[in-house]
Amino acid sequence: MTKRRKTTLIIVTALLFAAFILIFSTLTGPGIYPRGWKNTLYIPTGSTYSQALDSIYSTFDVRGKKLFEWVARMRKYPGLVKPGRYVFDKKTSFLKFLSTLRTGRQTPVNVTFSNVRTLYQVAARVGDKIEADSTSLIAYLLKESNYSADGFRKETVISVFIPNTYELYWNTQAPGFFEKMLKEYRKFWNGQRLRKAGEERLTPVEVSTVASIVDEETIRPDEKARIAGVYLNRLKRGMALQADPTIKFALNDFTLTRILYKHLQVDSPYNTYKHPGLPPGPINCPSVESIDAVLDAEKHDYIYFVAKADNSGYHVFSRTLTEHNHYASEYQKYLDKRKITN
């Protein structure tokens, strides 16, 4: 080989090596940057490759789109588009970015719900966090055939949603959300809780129903087990629960602070003054604290209680109707003095 050919070969090799280093550094070095504060990419369910690119380019500044798309084709991303929510660092390489997308390595979202009374409120809380909106969620939850095989009715399915914070993938749809909650529900109702429910001769749904009433009766955690004991005593004696929160539920008015005789006439299966036993289902999404209060209810012989006439949020408990009427009269006078009429 002549000296000139050797020199040419060395130059070509050097150029190829330099090109390789340049391409390698481009692929593995920072090449994708968030636009402004956005570093989260959403790829909706059913997106095509073209639509995925639109989402990428609207969210990130890609330095070298032609090269990026060439790499995407080499990595077979056009046929591997996966929906989801993807969170990236402030700067990401082409290879790392595409590896995350083509393998569907999503970043979960945290979904928290508590203090909810209806399925509509559950749907609203969750619909803000996942791809399934509140409309599709409530449509699923109101269709009883979606969960009747799991032993629930429209009136009882709210008991599935144990208040907590859950990790979900953003592209979760209504059926997947319910399956996730059902799995968590079964995990919550472990052997110990099932044993305690059985000792009270209650099913988990019935425990949740009592707990939902307890939740509405008191703001004082240290009273919950005692109030639960009252309702369990009434159930065992075959007495009507006469729970004011069920009247509010029947009237769909939880702003009521004073239950009057006219309210007790409401025609509803949730009217526990007219109908003995438990109402058809929970009147809210009961807290874990109240569920456990029912399972660990105080053992006593109280069958009545009424709020104390001191604005403390606590209650006075009674064993006899005469005693109860005395305290109830004091509370009525307290309400009259404060001009609370409804």
mmCIF file of C-alpha atoms in Angstrom:
data_model
loop_
_atom_site.group_PDB
_atom_site.id
_atom_site.type_symbol
_atom_site.label_atom_id
_atom_site.label_comp_id
_atom_site.label_asym_id
_atom_site.label_seq_id
_atom_site.Cartn_x
_atom_site.Cartn_y
_atom_site.Cartn_z
ATOM 1 C CA MET A 1 0.000 0.000 0.000
ATOM 2 C CA THR A 2 1.343 3.361 -0.979
ATOM 3 C CA LYS A 3 1.990 6.107 1.492
ATOM 4 C CA ARG A 4 -0.842 8.188 -0.011
ATOM 5 C CA ARG A 5 -3.325 5.322 0.361
ATOM 6 C CA LYS A 6 -2.259 4.788 3.942
ATOM 7 C CA THR A 7 -2.751 8.461 4.665
ATOM 8 C CA THR A 8 -6.188 8.429 3.009
ATOM 9 C CA LEU A 9 -7.215 5.324 4.958
ATOM 10 C CA ILE A 10 -6.111 6.900 8.207
ATOM 11 C CA ILE A 11 -8.074 10.071 7.426
ATOM 12 C CA VAL A 12 -11.216 8.139 6.433
ATOM 13 C CA THR A 13 -10.956 5.959 9.526
ATOM 14 C CA ALA A 14 -10.538 9.024 11.708
ATOM 15 C CA LEU A 15 -13.527 10.691 10.078
ATOM 16 C CA LEU A 16 -15.670 7.585 10.519
ATOM 17 C CA PHE A 17 -14.586 7.269 14.120
ATOM 18 C CA ALA A 18 -15.345 10.944 14.715
ATOM 19 C CA ALA A 19 -18.754 10.506 13.078
ATOM 20 C CA PHE A 20 -19.394 7.456 15.234
ATOM 21 C CA ILE A 21 -18.423 9.349 18.383
ATOM 22 C CA LEU A 22 -20.648 12.256 17.325
ATOM 23 C CA ILE A 23 -23.652 10.005 16.641
ATOM 24 C CA PHE A 24 -23.063 7.967 19.797
ATOM 25 C CA SER A 25 -22.811 11.098 21.930
ATOM 26 C CA THR A 26 -25.929 12.465 20.259
ATOM 27 C CA LEU A 27 -27.852 9.272 20.989
ATOM 28 C CA THR A 28 -26.651 8.841 24.549
ATOM 29 C CA GLY A 29 -26.185 12.463 25.550
ATOM 30 C CA PRO A 30 -28.888 15.031 26.307
ATOM 31 C CA GLY A 31 -31.063 15.554 23.247
ATOM 32 C CA ILE A 32 -34.573 16.020 24.627
ATOM 33 C CA TYR A 33 -35.493 18.905 26.907
ATOM 34 C CA PRO A 34 -38.838 19.851 28.505
ATOM 35 C CA ARG A 35 -40.588 22.908 27.125
ATOM 36 C CA GLY A 36 -40.787 25.259 30.070
ATOM 37 C CA TRP A 37 -41.853 23.456 33.233
ATOM 38 C CA LYS A 38 -43.439 20.471 31.492
ATOM 39 C CA ASN A 39 -41.592 17.176 31.829
ATOM 40 C CA THR A 40 -44.562 14.807 31.720
ATOM 41 C CA LEU A 41 -45.664 13.184 28.490
ATOM 42 C CA TYR A 42 -49.214 11.848 28.041
ATOM 43 C CA ILE A 43 -49.883 9.416 25.218
ATOM 44 C CA PRO A 44 -53.625 8.681 25.036
ATOM 45 C CA THR A 45 -54.958 5.187 24.495
ATOM 46 C CA GLY A 46 -55.183 4.323 20.782
ATOM 47 C CA SER A 47 -52.531 6.832 19.689
ATOM 48 C CA THR A 48 -50.754 6.163 16.404
ATOM 49 C CA TYR A 49 -47.045 6.727 15.927
ATOM 50 C CA SER A 50 -47.779 10.049 14.230
ATOM 51 C CA GLN A 51 -49.974 11.132 17.115
ATOM 52 C CA ALA A 52 -47.325 10.043 19.616
ATOM 53 C CA LEU A 53 -44.775 12.209 17.793
ATOM 54 C CA ASP A 54 -47.169 15.157 17.957
ATOM 55 C CA SER A 55 -47.475 14.656 21.727
ATOM 56 C CA ILE A 56 -43.692 14.389 22.085
ATOM 57 C CA TYR A 57 -42.945 17.494 20.017
ATOM 58 C CA SER A 58 -45.613 19.579 21.761
ATOM 59 C CA THR A 59 -44.201 18.695 25.179
ATOM 60 C CA PHE A 60 -40.442 18.505 24.557
ATOM 61 C CA ASP A 61 -37.766 20.311 22.619
ATOM 62 C CA VAL A 62 -36.122 17.570 20.525
ATOM 63 C CA ARG A 63 -32.676 18.595 19.237
ATOM 64 C CA GLY A 64 -32.500 16.876 15.856
ATOM 65 C CA LYS A 65 -35.945 15.575 14.948
ATOM 66 C CA LYS A 66 -34.813 13.698 11.821
ATOM 67 C CA LEU A 67 -32.191 11.791 13.757
ATOM 68 C CA PHE A 68 -34.671 11.142 16.577
ATOM 69 C CA GLU A 69 -37.212 9.701 14.138
ATOM 70 C CA TRP A 70 -34.511 7.605 12.448
ATOM 71 C CA VAL A 71 -33.565 6.171 15.842
ATOM 72 C CA ALA A 72 -37.253 5.607 16.632
ATOM 73 C CA ARG A 73 -37.630 3.560 13.448
ATOM 74 C CA MET A 74 -34.452 1.605 14.172
ATOM 75 C CA ARG A 75 -35.810 0.860 17.631
ATOM 76 C CA LYS A 76 -39.151 -0.195 16.056
ATOM 77 C CA TYR A 77 -41.070 2.348 18.102
ATOM 78 C CA PRO A 78 -43.698 3.017 15.388
ATOM 79 C CA GLY A 79 -45.098 -0.450 16.063
ATOM 80 C CA LEU A 80 -44.638 -0.304 19.836
ATOM 81 C CA VAL A 81 -46.537 2.846 20.819
ATOM 82 C CA LYS A 82 -47.919 2.361 24.338
ATOM 83 C CA PRO A 83 -50.321 4.759 26.040
ATOM 84 C CA GLY A 84 -49.508 6.196 29.408
ATOM 85 C CA ARG A 85 -48.040 8.941 31.523
ATOM 86 C CA TYR A 86 -44.271 9.253 31.300
ATOM 87 C CA VAL A 87 -42.188 11.542 33.489
ATOM 88 C CA PHE A 88 -38.656 12.405 32.340
ATOM 89 C CA ASP A 89 -35.639 14.204 33.745
ATOM 90 C CA LYS A 90 -34.877 17.783 32.751
ATOM 91 C CA LYS A 91 -32.765 16.441 29.916
ATOM 92 C CA THR A 92 -32.856 12.978 28.395
ATOM 93 C CA SER A 93 -31.010 11.093 25.673
ATOM 94 C CA PHE A 94 -32.757 9.747 22.583
ATOM 95 C CA LEU A 95 -32.031 6.152 23.573
ATOM 96 C CA LYS A 96 -33.240 6.455 27.155
ATOM 97 C CA PHE A 97 -36.341 8.370 26.064
ATOM 98 C CA LEU A 98 -37.318 5.811 23.429
ATOM 99 C CA SER A 99 -36.494 2.877 25.678
ATOM 100 C CA THR A 100 -38.927 4.225 28.259
ATOM 101 C CA LEU A 101 -41.687 4.710 25.690
ATOM 102 C CA ARG A 102 -41.350 1.462 23.759
ATOM 103 C CA THR A 103 -41.332 -0.642 26.952
ATOM 104 C CA GLY A 104 -44.215 1.317 28.497
ATOM 105 C CA ARG A 105 -42.376 2.191 31.720
ATOM 106 C CA GLN A 106 -44.976 4.596 33.050
ATOM 107 C CA THR A 107 -44.778 6.722 36.166
ATOM 108 C CA PRO A 108 -47.862 5.922 38.290
ATOM 109 C CA VAL A 109 -50.204 8.599 39.621
ATOM 110 C CA ASN A 110 -51.382 8.783 43.210
ATOM 111 C CA VAL A 111 -55.143 8.755 43.592
ATOM 112 C CA THR A 112 -56.517 9.728 46.994
ATOM 113 C CA PHE A 113 -60.118 9.792 48.086
ATOM 114 C CA SER A 114 -61.732 10.222 51.488
ATOM 115 C CA ASN A 115 -64.761 12.011 52.889
ATOM 116 C CA VAL A 116 -66.894 11.094 49.884
ATOM 117 C CA ARG A 117 -70.571 10.270 50.131
ATOM 118 C CA THR A 118 -71.581 9.110 46.673
ATOM 119 C CA LEU A 119 -70.317 7.199 43.662
ATOM 120 C CA TYR A 120 -70.464 10.478 41.755
ATOM 121 C CA GLN A 121 -67.938 11.985 44.139
ATOM 122 C CA VAL A 122 -65.675 8.949 43.818
ATOM 123 C CA ALA A 123 -65.819 9.286 40.024
ATOM 124 C CA ALA A 124 -65.062 13.012 40.213
ATOM 125 C CA ARG A 125 -62.032 12.531 42.483
ATOM 126 C CA VAL A 126 -60.560 9.744 40.370
ATOM 127 C CA GLY A 127 -61.510 11.169 36.973
ATOM 128 C CA ASP A 128 -59.157 14.104 37.538
ATOM 129 C CA LYS A 129 -56.195 11.760 37.898
ATOM 130 C CA ILE A 130 -56.516 9.066 35.220
ATOM 131 C CA GLU A 131 -57.402 8.857 31.545
ATOM 132 C CA ALA A 132 -60.907 7.564 32.252
ATOM 133 C CA ASP A 133 -63.004 10.657 32.939
ATOM 134 C CA SER A 134 -65.699 10.953 35.583
ATOM 135 C CA THR A 135 -68.443 10.340 33.000
ATOM 136 C CA SER A 136 -67.094 6.953 31.946
ATOM 137 C CA LEU A 137 -66.365 6.003 35.561
ATOM 138 C CA ILE A 138 -69.853 6.781 36.838
ATOM 139 C CA ALA A 139 -71.433 5.064 33.828
ATOM 140 C CA TYR A 140 -69.516 1.915 34.740
ATOM 141 C CA LEU A 141 -70.334 2.142 38.446
ATOM 142 C CA LEU A 142 -74.050 2.645 37.856
ATOM 143 C CA LYS A 143 -74.299 -0.472 35.700
ATOM 144 C CA GLU A 144 -74.891 -3.226 38.231
ATOM 145 C CA SER A 145 -74.075 -6.047 35.824
ATOM 146 C CA ASN A 146 -70.434 -4.888 35.884
ATOM 147 C CA TYR A 147 -69.990 -6.110 39.455
ATOM 148 C CA SER A 148 -73.021 -8.193 40.432
ATOM 149 C CA ALA A 149 -70.942 -11.365 39.950
ATOM 150 C CA ASP A 150 -68.627 -10.028 42.674
ATOM 151 C CA GLY A 151 -71.529 -9.857 45.105
ATOM 152 C CA PHE A 152 -72.352 -6.139 44.977
ATOM 153 C CA ARG A 153 -75.388 -4.059 44.071
ATOM 154 C CA LYS A 154 -75.615 -0.386 43.146
ATOM 155 C CA GLU A 155 -76.534 0.351 46.749
ATOM 156 C CA THR A 156 -73.535 -1.509 48.180
ATOM 157 C CA VAL A 157 -70.744 -1.099 45.627
ATOM 158 C CA ILE A 158 -69.505 2.086 47.312
ATOM 159 C CA SER A 159 -68.175 -0.144 50.091
ATOM 160 C CA VAL A 160 -65.512 -1.392 47.649
ATOM 161 C CA PHE A 161 -63.756 1.975 47.771
ATOM 162 C CA ILE A 162 -61.727 1.954 50.956
ATOM 163 C CA PRO A 163 -60.462 5.531 51.557
ATOM 164 C CA ASN A 164 -56.719 5.639 51.017
ATOM 165 C CA THR A 165 -54.052 6.696 48.523
ATOM 166 C CA TYR A 166 -53.554 4.303 45.621
ATOM 167 C CA GLU A 167 -51.049 4.061 42.785
ATOM 168 C CA LEU A 168 -52.659 3.758 39.358
ATOM 169 C CA TYR A 169 -51.393 3.992 35.825
ATOM 170 C CA TRP A 170 -52.724 7.093 34.080
ATOM 171 C CA ASN A 171 -54.181 5.146 31.137
ATOM 172 C CA THR A 172 -56.391 3.094 33.473
ATOM 173 C CA GLN A 173 -59.945 2.754 32.170
ATOM 174 C CA ALA A 174 -63.133 2.306 34.213
ATOM 175 C CA PRO A 175 -63.061 -1.541 34.322
ATOM 176 C CA GLY A 176 -59.391 -1.516 35.298
ATOM 177 C CA PHE A 177 -60.012 1.033 38.031
ATOM 178 C CA PHE A 178 -62.774 -1.081 39.538
ATOM 179 C CA GLU A 179 -60.645 -4.233 39.370
ATOM 180 C CA LYS A 180 -57.841 -2.399 41.172
ATOM 181 C CA MET A 181 -60.218 -1.217 43.904
ATOM 182 C CA LEU A 182 -61.756 -4.674 44.239
ATOM 183 C CA LYS A 183 -58.286 -6.153 44.690
ATOM 184 C CA GLU A 184 -57.489 -3.571 47.383
ATOM 185 C CA TYR A 185 -60.869 -4.214 49.029
ATOM 186 C CA ARG A 186 -60.163 -7.942 49.285
ATOM 187 C CA LYS A 187 -56.728 -7.200 50.661
ATOM 188 C CA PHE A 188 -58.229 -4.860 53.260
ATOM 189 C CA TRP A 189 -60.725 -7.484 54.392
ATOM 190 C CA ASN A 190 -58.057 -9.797 55.707
ATOM 191 C CA GLY A 191 -58.600 -12.796 57.929
ATOM 192 C CA GLN A 192 -58.597 -10.767 61.131
ATOM 193 C CA ARG A 193 -61.243 -8.290 59.964
ATOM 194 C CA LEU A 194 -63.396 -11.076 58.507
ATOM 195 C CA ARG A 195 -63.178 -12.954 61.807
ATOM 196 C CA LYS A 196 -64.278 -9.895 63.787
ATOM 197 C CA ALA A 197 -67.163 -9.251 61.383
ATOM 198 C CA GLY A 198 -68.244 -12.870 61.743
ATOM 199 C CA GLU A 199 -68.251 -12.557 65.515
ATOM 200 C CA GLU A 200 -70.774 -9.737 65.158
ATOM 201 C CA ARG A 201 -72.694 -11.781 62.578
ATOM 202 C CA LEU A 202 -72.153 -9.105 59.977
ATOM 203 C CA THR A 203 -70.850 -9.244 56.423
ATOM 204 C CA PRO A 204 -68.153 -6.786 55.317
ATOM 205 C CA VAL A 205 -70.799 -4.745 53.482
ATOM 206 C CA GLU A 206 -72.953 -4.626 56.607
ATOM 207 C CA VAL A 207 -69.953 -3.506 58.660
ATOM 208 C CA SER A 208 -69.339 -0.747 56.124
ATOM 209 C CA THR A 209 -72.998 0.257 56.319
ATOM 210 C CA VAL A 210 -72.865 0.667 60.098
ATOM 211 C CA ALA A 211 -69.488 2.431 59.783
ATOM 212 C CA SER A 212 -70.916 4.912 57.286
ATOM 213 C CA ILE A 213 -73.556 5.921 59.843
ATOM 214 C CA VAL A 214 -70.954 6.175 62.610
ATOM 215 C CA ASP A 215 -68.886 8.457 60.361
ATOM 216 C CA GLU A 216 -71.809 10.848 60.063
ATOM 217 C CA GLU A 217 -72.740 10.726 63.743
ATOM 218 C CA THR A 218 -69.560 12.030 65.311
ATOM 219 C CA ILE A 219 -66.449 14.063 64.651
ATOM 220 C CA ARG A 220 -64.801 12.567 67.739
ATOM 221 C CA PRO A 221 -62.671 9.482 66.955
ATOM 222 C CA ASP A 222 -62.690 8.370 70.600
ATOM 223 C CA GLU A 223 -66.505 8.059 70.494
ATOM 224 C CA LYS A 224 -66.817 5.937 67.398
ATOM 225 C CA ALA A 225 -66.489 2.513 69.032
ATOM 226 C CA ARG A 226 -69.111 3.469 71.639
ATOM 227 C CA ILE A 227 -71.587 4.727 69.022
ATOM 228 C CA ALA A 228 -70.964 1.599 66.966
ATOM 229 C CA GLY A 229 -71.810 -0.409 70.069
ATOM 230 C CA VAL A 230 -75.158 1.380 70.356
ATOM 231 C CA TYR A 231 -76.149 0.490 66.804
ATOM 232 C CA LEU A 232 -75.030 -3.113 67.206
ATOM 233 C CA ASN A 233 -77.085 -3.348 70.402
ATOM 234 C CA ARG A 234 -80.156 -2.055 68.576
ATOM 235 C CA LEU A 235 -79.650 -4.503 65.726
ATOM 236 C CA LYS A 236 -79.337 -7.439 68.128
ATOM 237 C CA ARG A 237 -82.518 -6.406 69.925
ATOM 238 C CA GLY A 238 -84.443 -5.991 66.686
ATOM 239 C CA MET A 239 -84.941 -2.271 67.286
ATOM 240 C CA ALA A 240 -85.085 0.327 64.528
ATOM 241 C CA LEU A 241 -81.748 2.111 64.235
ATOM 242 C CA GLN A 242 -83.406 5.551 64.161
ATOM 243 C CA ALA A 243 -80.209 7.025 62.751
ATOM 244 C CA ASP A 244 -80.584 10.672 61.742
ATOM 245 C CA PRO A 245 -77.815 10.486 59.101
ATOM 246 C CA THR A 246 -79.891 7.986 57.123
ATOM 247 C CA ILE A 247 -82.713 10.556 57.000
ATOM 248 C CA LYS A 248 -80.303 13.133 55.598
ATOM 249 C CA PHE A 249 -79.210 10.585 53.007
ATOM 250 C CA ALA A 250 -82.813 9.787 52.095
ATOM 251 C CA LEU A 251 -83.523 13.501 51.674
ATOM 252 C CA ASN A 252 -80.182 14.036 49.900
ATOM 253 C CA ASP A 253 -79.497 16.935 52.239
ATOM 254 C CA PHE A 254 -76.488 16.599 54.545
ATOM 255 C CA THR A 255 -76.689 20.270 55.496
ATOM 256 C CA LEU A 256 -79.531 19.560 57.918
ATOM 257 C CA THR A 257 -78.496 20.203 61.511
ATOM 258 C CA ARG A 258 -81.879 19.451 63.067
ATOM 259 C CA ILE A 259 -84.085 16.526 62.103
ATOM 260 C CA LEU A 260 -87.761 17.432 62.459
ATOM 261 C CA TYR A 261 -90.873 15.263 62.525
ATOM 262 C CA LYS A 262 -91.639 16.123 58.900
ATOM 263 C CA HIS A 263 -88.241 14.767 57.859
ATOM 264 C CA LEU A 264 -89.005 11.432 59.489
ATOM 265 C CA GLN A 265 -91.922 10.920 57.114
ATOM 266 C CA VAL A 266 -89.726 10.592 54.028
ATOM 267 C CA ASP A 267 -90.652 7.524 52.015
ATOM 268 C CA SER A 268 -87.333 5.776 51.520
ATOM 269 C CA PRO A 269 -85.768 2.404 52.351
ATOM 270 C CA TYR A 270 -83.020 4.490 53.986
ATOM 271 C CA ASN A 271 -85.488 5.837 56.554
ATOM 272 C CA THR A 272 -84.319 3.855 59.573
ATOM 273 C CA TYR A 273 -87.125 5.281 61.682
ATOM 274 C CA LYS A 274 -89.671 3.491 59.502
ATOM 275 C CA HIS A 275 -87.685 0.432 58.431
ATOM 276 C CA PRO A 276 -85.983 -1.850 60.980
ATOM 277 C CA GLY A 277 -82.532 -3.224 60.394
ATOM 278 C CA LEU A 278 -79.813 -1.784 58.226
ATOM 279 C CA PRO A 279 -80.478 0.473 55.253
ATOM 280 C CA PRO A 280 -79.852 -1.001 51.747
ATOM 281 C CA GLY A 281 -76.200 0.023 51.796
ATOM 282 C CA PRO A 282 -73.618 2.505 53.106
ATOM 283 C CA ILE A 283 -74.629 6.167 53.115
ATOM 284 C CA ASN A 284 -71.087 7.239 52.320
ATOM 285 C CA CYS A 285 -67.651 5.818 51.656
ATOM 286 C CA PRO A 286 -66.856 4.857 55.269
ATOM 287 C CA SER A 287 -63.476 5.625 56.765
ATOM 288 C CA VAL A 288 -61.097 2.882 57.829
ATOM 289 C CA GLU A 289 -61.264 4.330 61.338
ATOM 290 C CA SER A 290 -65.032 3.820 61.496
ATOM 291 C CA ILE A 291 -64.901 0.357 59.946
ATOM 292 C CA ASP A 292 -62.435 -0.706 62.608
ATOM 293 C CA ALA A 293 -64.560 1.011 65.268
ATOM 294 C CA VAL A 294 -67.462 -1.245 64.290
ATOM 295 C CA LEU A 295 -65.243 -4.320 64.317
ATOM 296 C CA ASP A 296 -63.919 -3.325 67.743
ATOM 297 C CA ALA A 297 -67.174 -1.845 69.059
ATOM 298 C CA GLU A 298 -67.486 -1.220 72.771
ATOM 299 C CA LYS A 299 -69.371 -3.859 74.719
ATOM 300 C CA HIS A 300 -72.006 -2.006 76.758
ATOM 301 C CA ASP A 301 -75.770 -1.859 77.212
ATOM 302 C CA TYR A 302 -76.454 1.631 75.850
ATOM 303 C CA ILE A 303 -79.226 1.822 73.260
ATOM 304 C CA TYR A 304 -79.646 5.602 72.976
ATOM 305 C CA PHE A 305 -77.421 8.626 72.517
ATOM 306 C CA VAL A 306 -77.868 12.307 71.784
ATOM 307 C CA ALA A 307 -75.474 15.200 71.269
ATOM 308 C CA LYS A 308 -74.347 17.053 74.365
ATOM 309 C CA ALA A 309 -75.828 20.506 74.752
ATOM 310 C CA ASP A 310 -72.413 22.165 74.909
ATOM 311 C CA ASN A 311 -71.196 22.289 71.301
ATOM 312 C CA SER A 312 -68.361 19.898 72.192
ATOM 313 C CA GLY A 313 -69.232 17.377 69.492
ATOM 314 C CA TYR A 314 -69.564 14.644 72.101
ATOM 315 C CA HIS A 315 -72.688 12.673 73.019
ATOM 316 C CA VAL A 316 -74.562 11.497 76.099
ATOM 317 C CA PHE A 317 -75.392 7.778 76.183
ATOM 318 C CA SER A 318 -78.413 6.203 77.851
ATOM 319 C CA ARG A 319 -79.755 2.779 78.724
ATOM 320 C CA THR A 320 -83.401 3.774 79.117
ATOM 321 C CA LEU A 321 -85.798 5.857 77.055
ATOM 322 C CA THR A 322 -86.672 8.016 80.080
ATOM 323 C CA GLU A 323 -83.034 8.921 80.576
ATOM 324 C CA HIS A 324 -82.575 9.530 76.876
ATOM 325 C CA ASN A 325 -85.629 11.794 76.649
ATOM 326 C CA HIS A 326 -84.213 13.944 79.433
ATOM 327 C CA TYR A 327 -80.942 14.514 77.577
ATOM 328 C CA ALA A 328 -82.753 14.902 74.256
ATOM 329 C CA SER A 329 -84.915 17.648 75.780
ATOM 330 C CA GLU A 330 -81.793 19.457 76.954
ATOM 331 C CA TYR A 331 -80.363 19.285 73.460
ATOM 332 C CA GLN A 332 -83.589 20.573 71.887
ATOM 333 C CA LYS A 333 -83.545 23.554 74.248
ATOM 334 C CA TYR A 334 -79.915 24.160 73.281
ATOM 335 C CA LEU A 335 -80.866 24.205 69.592
ATOM 336 C CA ASP A 336 -83.793 26.526 70.291
ATOM 337 C CA LYS A 337 -81.510 28.888 72.193
ATOM 338 C CA ARG A 338 -79.148 29.006 69.237
ATOM 339 C CA LYS A 339 -82.096 29.445 66.866
ATOM 340 C CA ILE A 340 -81.181 26.337 64.881
ATOM 341 C CA THR A 341 -84.364 25.335 63.130
ATOM 342 C CA ASN A 342 -83.152 23.047 60.354
#
